[in-house]
Amino acid sequence: LKETLENMEVEIVNIDYDEIKVNEFFRICDEIKNETEFEKAPSKLCEWCEYKLYCEGGETYMLLPENKRRDIKIDENPDMWIYADSYVGKSTFVDKFPNLLFLNTDGNTDNTTSPVVKIADEVTFEGRLKKVKMAWEVFLDVITELERKDNTFERVCIDLIEDLYEHCRLYMYKKLGIDHEQDAGFGKGWDMVRTEFLSAIKRLKNLGYQVIYISKEINTEITLKNGNKITTIKPNINEKIANVLAGTVDLTVRAFMDGDERYLLLEKNENIFGGGRFNFKVPRIKLDKDEFIKALKDAQESVMTAEDTEVLNTEETAIMKRRSRK
């Protein structure tokens, strides 16, 4: 459409005044104003109407849910963040999950088989004119396409999340005409970059796909006041962004190697960034999809449905009544 319009010119055409058409327009306006019943008039334009399901299908939407407890189900597809050193097998582990779409930033896709979209700058030439579509714009276009739900993907993996954040920074630098966040003054640059990045991540999260982040790790040595030194391990991304991202997933875990074996750390450690909403029974497992799913199920074995809870409460009430009679 853009290419077609570029070769066209705006032409100004004089239209003769027609009093009949003007009167007809005002007549229609009066009819609309005085009308009390509007009959349905389906057309091809209905395909683009956000109220199509309501108008044609009779679907209604409540602002408030029914006052009824929901069943808690075992979650085998939690949103997660996995990080590790290079060559541990982060991407290969995630690649084992079915119906997965990789959003890759580093070009390392030789060891994975899932469909992939490369998040990188796209450079095109029109004659001598160079045009660059920034990587962040590519990512936003992917989200827009996923919003259509015209696909069979169930999971979306961002590999690597820190690279995506850097792409967002560069995009905002260009948009704001600055070379660094500090150039915007009074923390404005940092805030605008963070808002742009997290808003896009929330858009992706709201689509209903299982979302997986992949990161590389960094080790930092900290010297305490007493002279002792400790090593902290965390994802290679801004700490404030990391804390917010951790809140958008159900589980943050670290993969590592011990000799020739690869493991996934499940237990919480104050010196290692991670945690989650699951009470795992084992401190670590092998970096294997099946073992991971088994560990998830074992961690949620105490989950009860709303019906189970209601039965339990009824039994407890009956016991209390019997005791009070005695």
Coordinates of C-alpha atoms in Angstrom, one line a residue:
L1 CA 0.0 0.0 0.0
K2 CA 2.8 2.4 0.9
E3 CA 4.7 1.7 -2.4
T4 CA 1.5 2.3 -4.3
L5 CA 0.8 5.6 -2.6
E6 CA 4.4 6.8 -3.1
N7 CA 3.9 6.7 -6.9
M8 CA 0.6 8.7 -6.6
E9 CA 0.0 12.4 -6.3
V10 CA -2.7 14.3 -4.5
E11 CA -5.1 15.9 -7.0
I12 CA -7.5 18.6 -5.9
V13 CA -10.9 18.4 -7.7
N14 CA -13.7 20.9 -7.4
I15 CA -17.1 19.5 -6.6
D16 CA -20.2 21.4 -7.7
Y17 CA -22.6 22.3 -4.9
D18 CA -25.7 20.1 -5.0
E19 CA -28.5 21.3 -2.7
I20 CA -30.4 18.0 -3.1
K21 CA -27.5 16.0 -1.7
V22 CA -27.1 18.3 1.2
N23 CA -30.7 18.1 2.1
E24 CA -30.6 14.3 1.8
F25 CA -27.7 14.3 4.2
F26 CA -29.5 16.3 6.8
R27 CA -32.6 14.2 6.4
I28 CA -30.7 11.0 7.1
C29 CA -29.1 12.7 10.2
D30 CA -32.6 13.5 11.5
E31 CA -33.8 9.9 10.9
I32 CA -30.8 8.5 12.8
K33 CA -31.5 11.0 15.7
N34 CA -35.1 10.1 16.0
E35 CA -34.8 6.3 15.4
T36 CA -35.5 4.1 18.4
E37 CA -34.9 0.6 16.9
F38 CA -31.9 -0.3 14.8
E39 CA -32.2 -3.4 12.8
K40 CA -29.1 -5.5 12.0
A41 CA -27.6 -4.9 8.6
P42 CA -24.8 -7.5 8.3
S43 CA -22.1 -6.7 5.7
K44 CA -18.4 -7.4 5.0
L45 CA -17.5 -4.6 7.3
C46 CA -18.7 -6.8 10.2
E47 CA -15.4 -8.7 10.0
W48 CA -13.5 -5.7 11.4
C49 CA -16.0 -4.8 14.1
E50 CA -15.0 -5.6 17.7
Y51 CA -18.7 -6.2 18.6
K52 CA -19.2 -8.9 16.0
L53 CA -19.5 -11.7 18.5
Y54 CA -21.9 -9.7 20.7
C55 CA -24.1 -8.6 17.7
E56 CA -24.2 -11.8 15.7
G57 CA -23.4 -14.4 18.3
G58 CA -25.2 -13.0 21.2
E59 CA -22.2 -13.2 23.5
T60 CA -22.3 -11.0 26.5
Y61 CA -19.5 -9.9 28.9
M62 CA -19.8 -9.4 32.6
L63 CA -17.5 -7.0 34.4
L64 CA -17.7 -9.1 37.5
P65 CA -17.2 -12.9 37.7
E66 CA -19.7 -15.3 39.4
N67 CA -19.2 -15.5 43.1
K68 CA -17.9 -19.0 43.0
R69 CA -14.5 -20.5 43.9
R70 CA -12.3 -21.6 41.1
D71 CA -10.7 -25.0 40.8
I72 CA -7.0 -24.9 41.3
K73 CA -5.4 -27.1 38.6
I74 CA -1.9 -28.5 38.4
D75 CA 0.1 -26.2 36.2
E76 CA 2.4 -28.0 33.8
N77 CA 3.0 -25.0 31.6
P78 CA 4.2 -22.2 34.0
D79 CA 5.6 -19.0 32.6
M80 CA 9.3 -19.2 33.4
W81 CA 12.7 -17.6 33.2
I82 CA 15.7 -19.8 32.8
Y83 CA 19.3 -18.5 32.8
A84 CA 22.7 -20.2 32.7
D85 CA 26.2 -19.8 31.5
S86 CA 27.0 -20.2 27.8
Y87 CA 26.8 -23.8 26.3
V88 CA 24.9 -25.3 29.2
G89 CA 21.8 -26.1 27.0
K90 CA 19.2 -23.5 27.9
S91 CA 17.7 -23.2 24.4
T92 CA 18.0 -26.9 23.7
F93 CA 16.0 -27.7 26.9
V94 CA 13.3 -25.2 26.0
D95 CA 13.2 -26.5 22.4
K96 CA 11.8 -29.9 23.7
F97 CA 8.5 -28.3 24.5
P98 CA 5.9 -28.6 21.7
N99 CA 4.2 -25.9 19.7
L100 CA 7.0 -23.4 20.6
L101 CA 7.9 -20.2 18.8
F102 CA 11.4 -18.9 19.3
L103 CA 12.1 -15.1 19.2
N104 CA 15.8 -15.3 18.8
T105 CA 18.2 -12.3 19.2
D106 CA 21.7 -13.8 19.0
G107 CA 21.4 -16.0 15.8
N108 CA 22.3 -19.2 17.6
T109 CA 19.6 -21.5 16.2
D110 CA 21.6 -24.4 14.9
N111 CA 20.8 -26.7 17.9
T112 CA 17.0 -26.0 18.0
T113 CA 14.3 -27.2 15.7
S114 CA 11.3 -25.1 16.7
P115 CA 10.1 -22.3 14.3
V116 CA 12.1 -19.1 14.9
V117 CA 11.7 -15.4 14.2
K118 CA 15.0 -13.4 14.2
I119 CA 14.8 -10.2 16.3
A120 CA 17.3 -8.1 14.5
D121 CA 17.6 -4.9 12.5
E122 CA 16.2 -5.4 9.0
V123 CA 18.1 -3.3 6.3
T124 CA 16.6 -2.7 2.9
F125 CA 17.7 -0.5 0.0
E126 CA 15.5 1.3 -2.4
G127 CA 17.9 2.5 -5.0
R128 CA 20.6 4.3 -3.0
L129 CA 18.3 5.0 -0.1
K130 CA 19.0 2.8 2.9
K131 CA 16.1 1.9 5.2
V132 CA 16.5 0.3 8.6
K133 CA 13.7 -1.4 10.5
M134 CA 15.0 -1.6 14.1
A135 CA 14.9 -4.9 15.9
W136 CA 12.5 -3.6 18.6
E137 CA 10.0 -2.7 15.8
V138 CA 10.3 -6.3 14.5
F139 CA 9.5 -7.5 18.0
L140 CA 6.4 -5.2 18.2
D141 CA 5.2 -6.5 14.9
V142 CA 5.5 -10.1 16.1
I143 CA 3.3 -9.2 19.1
T144 CA 0.8 -7.7 16.8
E145 CA 0.8 -10.8 14.7
L146 CA 0.4 -13.0 17.7
E147 CA -2.6 -10.9 18.9
R148 CA -4.5 -12.1 15.8
K149 CA -4.4 -15.7 17.3
D150 CA -4.2 -17.0 13.7
N151 CA -1.6 -19.6 14.6
T152 CA -1.2 -22.9 16.5
F153 CA 1.6 -21.9 18.8
E154 CA 1.1 -22.5 22.6
R155 CA 4.5 -21.1 23.8
V156 CA 6.7 -18.1 23.0
C157 CA 10.3 -18.1 24.1
I158 CA 12.4 -14.9 24.1
D159 CA 16.1 -15.9 23.6
L160 CA 17.8 -13.7 24.9
I161 CA 15.7 -11.3 27.1
E162 CA 18.7 -9.0 27.8
D163 CA 19.3 -8.6 24.1
L164 CA 15.7 -7.6 23.6
Y165 CA 16.1 -5.0 26.4
E166 CA 19.1 -3.5 24.6
H167 CA 17.2 -3.4 21.3
C168 CA 14.5 -1.4 23.2
R169 CA 17.1 1.0 24.5
L170 CA 18.5 1.7 21.1
Y171 CA 15.0 2.2 19.7
M172 CA 14.2 4.8 22.4
Y173 CA 17.6 6.5 21.9
K174 CA 16.6 7.1 18.3
K175 CA 13.1 8.1 19.2
L176 CA 14.2 10.6 21.8
G177 CA 17.3 11.8 19.9
I178 CA 19.7 10.9 22.7
D179 CA 22.9 8.8 23.2
H180 CA 22.1 7.6 26.7
E181 CA 19.2 7.6 29.2
Q182 CA 20.9 10.2 31.2
D183 CA 20.8 12.7 28.3
A184 CA 17.0 13.0 28.8
G185 CA 17.5 14.4 32.3
F186 CA 15.9 13.8 35.7
G187 CA 15.6 10.1 35.1
K188 CA 13.2 10.6 32.2
G189 CA 15.2 8.5 29.8
W190 CA 15.4 5.5 32.2
D191 CA 11.7 5.7 32.9
M192 CA 10.7 5.9 29.2
V193 CA 12.9 3.0 28.2
R194 CA 11.6 0.9 31.1
T195 CA 8.0 1.8 30.4
E196 CA 8.4 1.0 26.7
F197 CA 10.0 -2.4 27.4
L198 CA 7.7 -3.6 30.2
S199 CA 4.5 -2.4 28.3
A200 CA 5.5 -4.6 25.3
I201 CA 6.2 -7.6 27.6
K202 CA 2.8 -7.2 29.3
R203 CA 1.2 -7.1 25.9
L204 CA 2.8 -10.5 25.1
K205 CA 1.9 -11.9 28.6
N206 CA -1.8 -10.9 28.1
L207 CA -2.2 -13.1 25.0
G208 CA -2.4 -16.3 26.9
Y209 CA 0.6 -18.1 25.6
Q210 CA 3.1 -19.8 27.9
V211 CA 6.0 -17.2 28.0
I212 CA 9.6 -18.3 28.5
Y213 CA 12.6 -16.0 29.0
I214 CA 16.2 -17.2 28.4
S215 CA 19.2 -15.3 29.8
K216 CA 22.9 -15.7 30.3
E217 CA 24.2 -15.5 33.8
I218 CA 26.8 -13.2 35.4
N219 CA 28.8 -13.9 38.6
T220 CA 29.6 -11.0 40.9
E221 CA 31.9 -11.1 43.9
I222 CA 30.9 -9.1 46.9
T223 CA 33.1 -8.2 49.8
L224 CA 31.4 -8.0 53.2
K225 CA 32.3 -5.6 56.0
N226 CA 34.0 -8.4 57.9
G227 CA 36.2 -9.1 54.9
N228 CA 34.5 -12.3 53.8
K229 CA 33.6 -12.6 50.1
I230 CA 30.6 -14.1 48.6
T231 CA 29.7 -14.8 44.9
T232 CA 26.2 -13.9 43.7
I233 CA 24.8 -15.4 40.5
K234 CA 22.0 -13.6 38.5
P235 CA 20.7 -13.0 35.0
N236 CA 22.7 -10.6 32.8
I237 CA 20.2 -7.8 32.9
N238 CA 19.5 -4.6 34.8
E239 CA 18.6 -5.4 38.3
K240 CA 15.4 -3.3 38.4
I241 CA 14.2 -4.8 35.2
A242 CA 15.1 -8.3 36.5
N243 CA 12.9 -7.9 39.6
V244 CA 9.9 -6.8 37.5
L245 CA 10.4 -9.6 34.9
A246 CA 10.6 -12.2 37.8
G247 CA 7.2 -11.0 38.9
T248 CA 5.7 -11.7 35.5
V249 CA 6.6 -15.4 35.6
D250 CA 5.8 -18.3 37.9
L251 CA 9.3 -19.7 38.1
T252 CA 12.9 -18.4 37.8
V253 CA 15.5 -21.2 37.7
R254 CA 19.2 -21.5 36.9
A255 CA 20.7 -24.2 34.8
F256 CA 24.3 -25.3 35.4
M257 CA 26.9 -28.0 34.8
D258 CA 28.4 -30.3 37.3
G259 CA 31.2 -32.2 35.6
D260 CA 29.6 -33.5 32.4
E261 CA 26.1 -33.5 33.7
R262 CA 23.6 -30.6 33.2
Y263 CA 21.2 -29.7 36.0
L264 CA 18.3 -27.3 36.8
L265 CA 18.5 -25.7 40.2
L266 CA 15.1 -25.7 41.9
E267 CA 15.8 -24.9 45.5
K268 CA 16.0 -21.3 46.7
N269 CA 19.5 -19.8 47.5
E270 CA 20.0 -16.3 48.9
N271 CA 23.1 -15.9 46.7
I272 CA 21.5 -17.2 43.5
F273 CA 18.7 -15.2 41.8
G274 CA 15.6 -17.3 41.5
G275 CA 12.5 -18.6 43.1
G276 CA 8.9 -19.3 42.2
R277 CA 5.4 -20.3 43.3
F278 CA 6.1 -24.0 43.6
N279 CA 7.3 -26.0 46.6
F280 CA 9.7 -28.5 44.9
K281 CA 10.5 -31.7 46.7
V282 CA 14.1 -32.0 45.3
P283 CA 16.8 -29.3 45.2
R284 CA 17.8 -30.0 41.6
I285 CA 17.0 -32.2 38.6
K286 CA 18.7 -33.1 35.4
L287 CA 18.2 -30.6 32.6
D288 CA 15.5 -32.7 31.0
K289 CA 11.9 -31.8 30.0
D290 CA 10.3 -35.0 31.4
E291 CA 12.1 -34.7 34.7
F292 CA 11.0 -31.0 34.9
I293 CA 7.3 -31.9 34.3
K294 CA 7.5 -34.6 36.9
A295 CA 9.1 -32.2 39.5
L296 CA 6.3 -29.7 38.7
K297 CA 3.6 -32.3 39.4
D298 CA 5.2 -33.5 42.6
A299 CA 5.5 -29.9 43.8
Q300 CA 1.7 -29.5 43.3
E301 CA 0.5 -32.8 44.7
S302 CA -1.1 -31.0 47.6
V303 CA -3.3 -28.9 45.2
M304 CA -7.0 -29.5 45.9
T305 CA -10.0 -28.6 43.9
A306 CA -12.7 -26.2 45.1
E307 CA -15.0 -29.3 45.5
D308 CA -12.4 -31.1 47.7
T309 CA -12.1 -27.9 49.8
E310 CA -15.9 -27.7 50.2
V311 CA -16.1 -31.4 51.3
L312 CA -13.3 -30.9 53.7
N313 CA -14.9 -27.8 55.3
T314 CA -18.2 -29.7 55.5
E315 CA -16.5 -32.6 57.3
E316 CA -14.7 -30.2 59.7
T317 CA -18.0 -28.5 60.5
A318 CA -19.7 -31.8 61.3
I319 CA -16.9 -32.8 63.6
M320 CA -17.1 -29.5 65.5
K321 CA -20.9 -29.9 65.9
R322 CA -20.5 -33.4 67.3
R323 CA -17.8 -32.2 69.8
S324 CA -20.1 -29.3 70.9
R325 CA -22.9 -31.8 71.7
K326 CA -20.6 -33.8 73.9

